[in-house]
mmCIF file of C-alpha atoms in Angstrom:
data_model
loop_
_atom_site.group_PDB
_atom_site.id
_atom_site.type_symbol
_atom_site.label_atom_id
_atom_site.label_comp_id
_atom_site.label_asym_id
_atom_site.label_seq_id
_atom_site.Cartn_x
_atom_site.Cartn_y
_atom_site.Cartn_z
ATOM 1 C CA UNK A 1 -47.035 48.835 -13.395
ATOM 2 C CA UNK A 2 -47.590 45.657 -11.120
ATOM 3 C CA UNK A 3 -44.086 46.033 -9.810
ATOM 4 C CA UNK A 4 -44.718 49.899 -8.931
ATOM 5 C CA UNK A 5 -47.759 48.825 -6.859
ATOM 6 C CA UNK A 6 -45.776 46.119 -5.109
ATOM 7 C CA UNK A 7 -43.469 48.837 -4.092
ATOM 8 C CA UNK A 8 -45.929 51.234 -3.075
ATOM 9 C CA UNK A 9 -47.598 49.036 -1.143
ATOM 10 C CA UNK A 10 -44.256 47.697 0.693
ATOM 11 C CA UNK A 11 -43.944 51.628 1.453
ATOM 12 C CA UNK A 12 -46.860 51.664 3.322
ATOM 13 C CA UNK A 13 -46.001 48.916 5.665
ATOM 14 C CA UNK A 14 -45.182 49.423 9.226
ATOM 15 C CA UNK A 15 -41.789 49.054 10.357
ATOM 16 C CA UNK A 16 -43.668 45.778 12.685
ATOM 17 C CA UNK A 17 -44.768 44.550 9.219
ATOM 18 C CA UNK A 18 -41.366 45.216 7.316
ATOM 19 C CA UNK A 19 -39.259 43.637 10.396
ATOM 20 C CA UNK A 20 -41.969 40.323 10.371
ATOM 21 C CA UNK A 21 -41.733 39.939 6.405
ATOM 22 C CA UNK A 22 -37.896 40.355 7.137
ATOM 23 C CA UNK A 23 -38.081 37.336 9.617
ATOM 24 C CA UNK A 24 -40.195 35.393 7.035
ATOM 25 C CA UNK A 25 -37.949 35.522 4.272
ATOM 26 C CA UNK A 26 -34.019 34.879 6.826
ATOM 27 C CA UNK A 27 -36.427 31.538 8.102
ATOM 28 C CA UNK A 28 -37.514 30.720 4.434
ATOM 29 C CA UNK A 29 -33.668 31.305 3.267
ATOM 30 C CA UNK A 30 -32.486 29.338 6.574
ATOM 31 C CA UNK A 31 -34.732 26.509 6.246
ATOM 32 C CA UNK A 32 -33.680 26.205 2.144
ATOM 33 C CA UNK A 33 -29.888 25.984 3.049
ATOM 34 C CA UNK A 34 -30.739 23.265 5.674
ATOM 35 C CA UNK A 35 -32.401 21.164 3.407
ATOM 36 C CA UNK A 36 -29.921 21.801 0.341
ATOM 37 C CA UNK A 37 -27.802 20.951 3.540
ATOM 38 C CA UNK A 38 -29.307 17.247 4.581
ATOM 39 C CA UNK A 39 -29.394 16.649 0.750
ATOM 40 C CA UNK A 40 -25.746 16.834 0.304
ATOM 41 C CA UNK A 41 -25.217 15.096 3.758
ATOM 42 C CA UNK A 42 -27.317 12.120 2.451
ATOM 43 C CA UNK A 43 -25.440 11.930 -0.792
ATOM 44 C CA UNK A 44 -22.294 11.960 0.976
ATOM 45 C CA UNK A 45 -23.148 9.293 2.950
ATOM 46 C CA UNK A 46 -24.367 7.247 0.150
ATOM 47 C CA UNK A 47 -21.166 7.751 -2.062
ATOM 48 C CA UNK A 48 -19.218 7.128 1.151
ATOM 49 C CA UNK A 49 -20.967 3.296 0.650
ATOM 50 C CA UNK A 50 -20.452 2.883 -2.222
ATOM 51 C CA UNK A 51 -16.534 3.979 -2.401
ATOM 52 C CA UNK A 52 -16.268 1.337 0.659
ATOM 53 C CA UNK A 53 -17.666 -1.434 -1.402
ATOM 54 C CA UNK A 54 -15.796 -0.669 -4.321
ATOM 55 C CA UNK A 55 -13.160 -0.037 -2.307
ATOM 56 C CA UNK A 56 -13.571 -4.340 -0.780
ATOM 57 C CA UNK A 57 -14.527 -5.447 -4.210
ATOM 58 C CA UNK A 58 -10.930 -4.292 -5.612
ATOM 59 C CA UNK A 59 -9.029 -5.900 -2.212
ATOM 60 C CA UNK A 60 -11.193 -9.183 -3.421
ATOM 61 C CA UNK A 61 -10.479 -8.817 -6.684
ATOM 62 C CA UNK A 62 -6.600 -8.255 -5.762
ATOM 63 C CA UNK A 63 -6.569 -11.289 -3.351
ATOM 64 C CA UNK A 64 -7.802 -13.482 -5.988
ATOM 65 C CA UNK A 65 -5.612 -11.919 -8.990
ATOM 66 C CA UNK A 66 -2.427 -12.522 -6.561
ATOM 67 C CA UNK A 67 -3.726 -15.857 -5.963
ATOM 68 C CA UNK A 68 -3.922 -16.774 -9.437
ATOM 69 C CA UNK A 69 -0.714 -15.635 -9.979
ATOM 70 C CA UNK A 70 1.050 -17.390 -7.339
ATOM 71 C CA UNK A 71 -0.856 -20.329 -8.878
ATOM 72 C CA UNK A 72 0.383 -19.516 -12.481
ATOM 73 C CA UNK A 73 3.372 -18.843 -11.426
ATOM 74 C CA UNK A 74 3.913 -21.929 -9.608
ATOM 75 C CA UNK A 75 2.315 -24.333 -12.290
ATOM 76 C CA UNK A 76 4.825 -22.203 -14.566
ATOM 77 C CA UNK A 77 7.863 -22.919 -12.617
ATOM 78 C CA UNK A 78 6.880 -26.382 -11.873
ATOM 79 C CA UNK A 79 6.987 -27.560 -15.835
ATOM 80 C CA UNK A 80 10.496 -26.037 -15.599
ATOM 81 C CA UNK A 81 13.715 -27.747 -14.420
ATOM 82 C CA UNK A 82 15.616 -26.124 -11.660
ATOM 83 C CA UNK A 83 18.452 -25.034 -13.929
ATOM 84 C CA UNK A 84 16.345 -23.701 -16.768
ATOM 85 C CA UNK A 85 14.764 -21.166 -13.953
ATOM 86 C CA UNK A 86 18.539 -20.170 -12.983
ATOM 87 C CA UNK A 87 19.524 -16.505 -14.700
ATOM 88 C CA UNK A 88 23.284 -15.585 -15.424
ATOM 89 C CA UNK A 89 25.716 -13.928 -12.814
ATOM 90 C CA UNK A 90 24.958 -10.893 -14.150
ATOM 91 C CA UNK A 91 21.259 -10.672 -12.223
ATOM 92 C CA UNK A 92 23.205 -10.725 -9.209
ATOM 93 C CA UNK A 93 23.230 -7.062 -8.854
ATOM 94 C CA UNK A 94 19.743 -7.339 -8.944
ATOM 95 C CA UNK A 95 19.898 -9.578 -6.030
ATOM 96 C CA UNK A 96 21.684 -7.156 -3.830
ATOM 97 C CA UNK A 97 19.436 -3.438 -5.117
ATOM 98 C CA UNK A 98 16.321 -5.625 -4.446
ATOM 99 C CA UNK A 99 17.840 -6.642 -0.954
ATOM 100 C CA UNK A 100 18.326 -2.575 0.013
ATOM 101 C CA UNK A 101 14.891 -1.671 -1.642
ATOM 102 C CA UNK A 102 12.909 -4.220 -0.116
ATOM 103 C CA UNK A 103 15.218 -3.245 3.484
ATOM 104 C CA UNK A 104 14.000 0.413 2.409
ATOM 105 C CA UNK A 105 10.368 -0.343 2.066
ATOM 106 C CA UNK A 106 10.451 -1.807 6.021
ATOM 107 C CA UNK A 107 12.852 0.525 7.327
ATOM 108 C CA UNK A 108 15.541 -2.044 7.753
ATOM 109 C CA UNK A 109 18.658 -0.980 7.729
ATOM 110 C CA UNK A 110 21.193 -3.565 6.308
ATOM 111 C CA UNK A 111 24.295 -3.249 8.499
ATOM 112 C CA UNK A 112 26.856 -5.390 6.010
ATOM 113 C CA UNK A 113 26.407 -6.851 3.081
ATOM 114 C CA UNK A 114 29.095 -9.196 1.557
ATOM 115 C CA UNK A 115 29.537 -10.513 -1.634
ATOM 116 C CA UNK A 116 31.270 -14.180 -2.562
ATOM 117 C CA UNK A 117 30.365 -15.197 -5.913
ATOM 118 C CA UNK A 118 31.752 -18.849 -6.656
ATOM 119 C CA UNK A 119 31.864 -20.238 -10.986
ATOM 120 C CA UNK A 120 30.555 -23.473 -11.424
ATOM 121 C CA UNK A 121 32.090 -27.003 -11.621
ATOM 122 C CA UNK A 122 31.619 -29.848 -13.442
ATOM 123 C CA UNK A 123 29.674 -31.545 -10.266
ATOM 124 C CA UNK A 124 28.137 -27.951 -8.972
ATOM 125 C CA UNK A 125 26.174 -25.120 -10.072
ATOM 126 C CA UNK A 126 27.570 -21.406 -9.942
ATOM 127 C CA UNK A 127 26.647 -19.715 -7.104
ATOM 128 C CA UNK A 128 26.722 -16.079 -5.478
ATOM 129 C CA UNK A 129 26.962 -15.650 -1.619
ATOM 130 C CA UNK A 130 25.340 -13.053 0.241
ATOM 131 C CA UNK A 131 26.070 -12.376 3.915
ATOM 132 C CA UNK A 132 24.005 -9.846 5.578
ATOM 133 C CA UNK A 133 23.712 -8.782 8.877
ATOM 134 C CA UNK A 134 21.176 -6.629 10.649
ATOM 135 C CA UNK A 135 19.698 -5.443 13.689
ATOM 136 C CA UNK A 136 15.908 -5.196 13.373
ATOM 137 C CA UNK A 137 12.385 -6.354 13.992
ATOM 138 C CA UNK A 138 11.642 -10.049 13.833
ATOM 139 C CA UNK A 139 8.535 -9.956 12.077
ATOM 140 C CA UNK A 140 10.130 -6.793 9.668
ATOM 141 C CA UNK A 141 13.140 -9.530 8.666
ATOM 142 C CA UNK A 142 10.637 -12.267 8.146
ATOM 143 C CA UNK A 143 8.928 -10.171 5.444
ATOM 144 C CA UNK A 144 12.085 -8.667 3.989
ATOM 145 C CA UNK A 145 12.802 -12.161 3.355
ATOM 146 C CA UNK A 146 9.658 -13.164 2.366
ATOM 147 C CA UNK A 147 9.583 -11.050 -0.471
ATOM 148 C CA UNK A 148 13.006 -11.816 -1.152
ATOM 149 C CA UNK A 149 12.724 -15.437 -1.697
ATOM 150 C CA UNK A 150 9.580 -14.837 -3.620
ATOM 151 C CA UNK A 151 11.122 -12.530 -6.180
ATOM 152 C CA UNK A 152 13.858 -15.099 -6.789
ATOM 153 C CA UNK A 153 13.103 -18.824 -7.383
ATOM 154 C CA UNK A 154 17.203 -19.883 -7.296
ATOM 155 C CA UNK A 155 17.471 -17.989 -3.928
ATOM 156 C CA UNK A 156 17.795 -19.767 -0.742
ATOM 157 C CA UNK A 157 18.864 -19.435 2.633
ATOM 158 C CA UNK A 158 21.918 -21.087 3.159
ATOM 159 C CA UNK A 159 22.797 -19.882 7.172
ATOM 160 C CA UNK A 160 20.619 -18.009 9.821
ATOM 161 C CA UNK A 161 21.263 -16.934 13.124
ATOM 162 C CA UNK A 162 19.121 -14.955 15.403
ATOM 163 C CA UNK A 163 19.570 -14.134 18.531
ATOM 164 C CA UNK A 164 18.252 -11.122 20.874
ATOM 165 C CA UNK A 165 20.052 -8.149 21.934
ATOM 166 C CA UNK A 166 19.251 -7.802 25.257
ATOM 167 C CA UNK A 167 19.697 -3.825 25.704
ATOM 168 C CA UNK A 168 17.225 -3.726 23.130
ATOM 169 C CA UNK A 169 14.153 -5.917 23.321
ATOM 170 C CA UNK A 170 12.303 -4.651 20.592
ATOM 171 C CA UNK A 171 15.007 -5.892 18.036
ATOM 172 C CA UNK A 172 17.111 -8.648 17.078
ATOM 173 C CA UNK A 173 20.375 -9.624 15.992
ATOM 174 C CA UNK A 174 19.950 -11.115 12.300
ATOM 175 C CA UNK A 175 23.097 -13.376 10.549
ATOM 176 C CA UNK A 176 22.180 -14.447 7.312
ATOM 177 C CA UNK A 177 23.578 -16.452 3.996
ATOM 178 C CA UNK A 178 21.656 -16.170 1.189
ATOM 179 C CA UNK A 179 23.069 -18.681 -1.782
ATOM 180 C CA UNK A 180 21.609 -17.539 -5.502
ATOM 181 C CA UNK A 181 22.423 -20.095 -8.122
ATOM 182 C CA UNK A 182 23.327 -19.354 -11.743
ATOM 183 C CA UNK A 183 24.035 -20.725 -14.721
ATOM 184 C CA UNK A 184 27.647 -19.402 -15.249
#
């Protein structure tokens, strides 16, 4: 019955009346959606916060795992003779995909790649040769072989020769020997 009333009574408004109660309830529904609005604005900005300090908590936490690592590794490798860290011949394909997928990774391109492997003597260890030349970035190469040398303990640059190419400023020409030891 109350609800009949209510409509009756809504009937009997003028359209000024109906047009102002209109206007009431658009600003009432506006001003709802603007604060629902700032709400999720505010939370979005909050979770933004806290994703960036998770976010430097995990690089810290990385830094210091890698660190510790390094340090294992090198407290590892230090107990350990030189030839018991030295793996067969047959890792020396290993050598040479790592080379291209590390070359990859920086967008090196590896113009030659050549392959000497030498058997060990009584008076030397066994030994594979890699000569590599390239035409890149400085600072690119110095990482390639950064991460090189760091994957392999019993690989060491034997040769290097830089020099710049002078149509091309940006890039150098790269000569390298690499010399991995082995055990056979």
């Amino acid at each position: 019955m109350k609800i009949n009333n209510l409509i009756e009574n809504f009937q009997r408004l003028e359209l000024k009346q109906h047009i102002a109660l209109s206007l009431g309830v658009l600003l009432c529904a506006t001003f709802t959606c603007y604060l629902i609005h700032s709400k999720q604005i505010t939370d979005l900005v909050n979770a933004r916060a806290e994703l960036q300090s998770v976010q430097n908590e995990l690089k810290t936490r990385n830094t210091a795992a890698k660190l510790n690592g390094v340090n294992n590794a090198e407290n590892t490798n230090s107990k350990r003779s030189f030839t018991e860290l030295l793996s067969s011949n047959s890792k020396s394909d290993e050598v040479v995909r790592e080379m291209s997928r590390l070359a990859a990774g920086k967008g090196i391109g590896l113009e030659s790649l050549k392959i000497v492997p030498s058997a060990a003597t009584a008076s030397e260890l066994g030994k594979v040769q890699y000569n590599v030349t390239m035409k890149t970035d400085y600072y690119l190469f110095k990482g390639w072989l950064s991460g090189l040398l760091s994957r392999y303990p019993a690989l060491g640059v034997n040769t290097l020769s830089i020099r710049g190419i002078a149509a091309d400023n940006a890039k150098q020409d790269i000569n390298l020997s690499l010399l991995f030891y082995v055990k056979d």
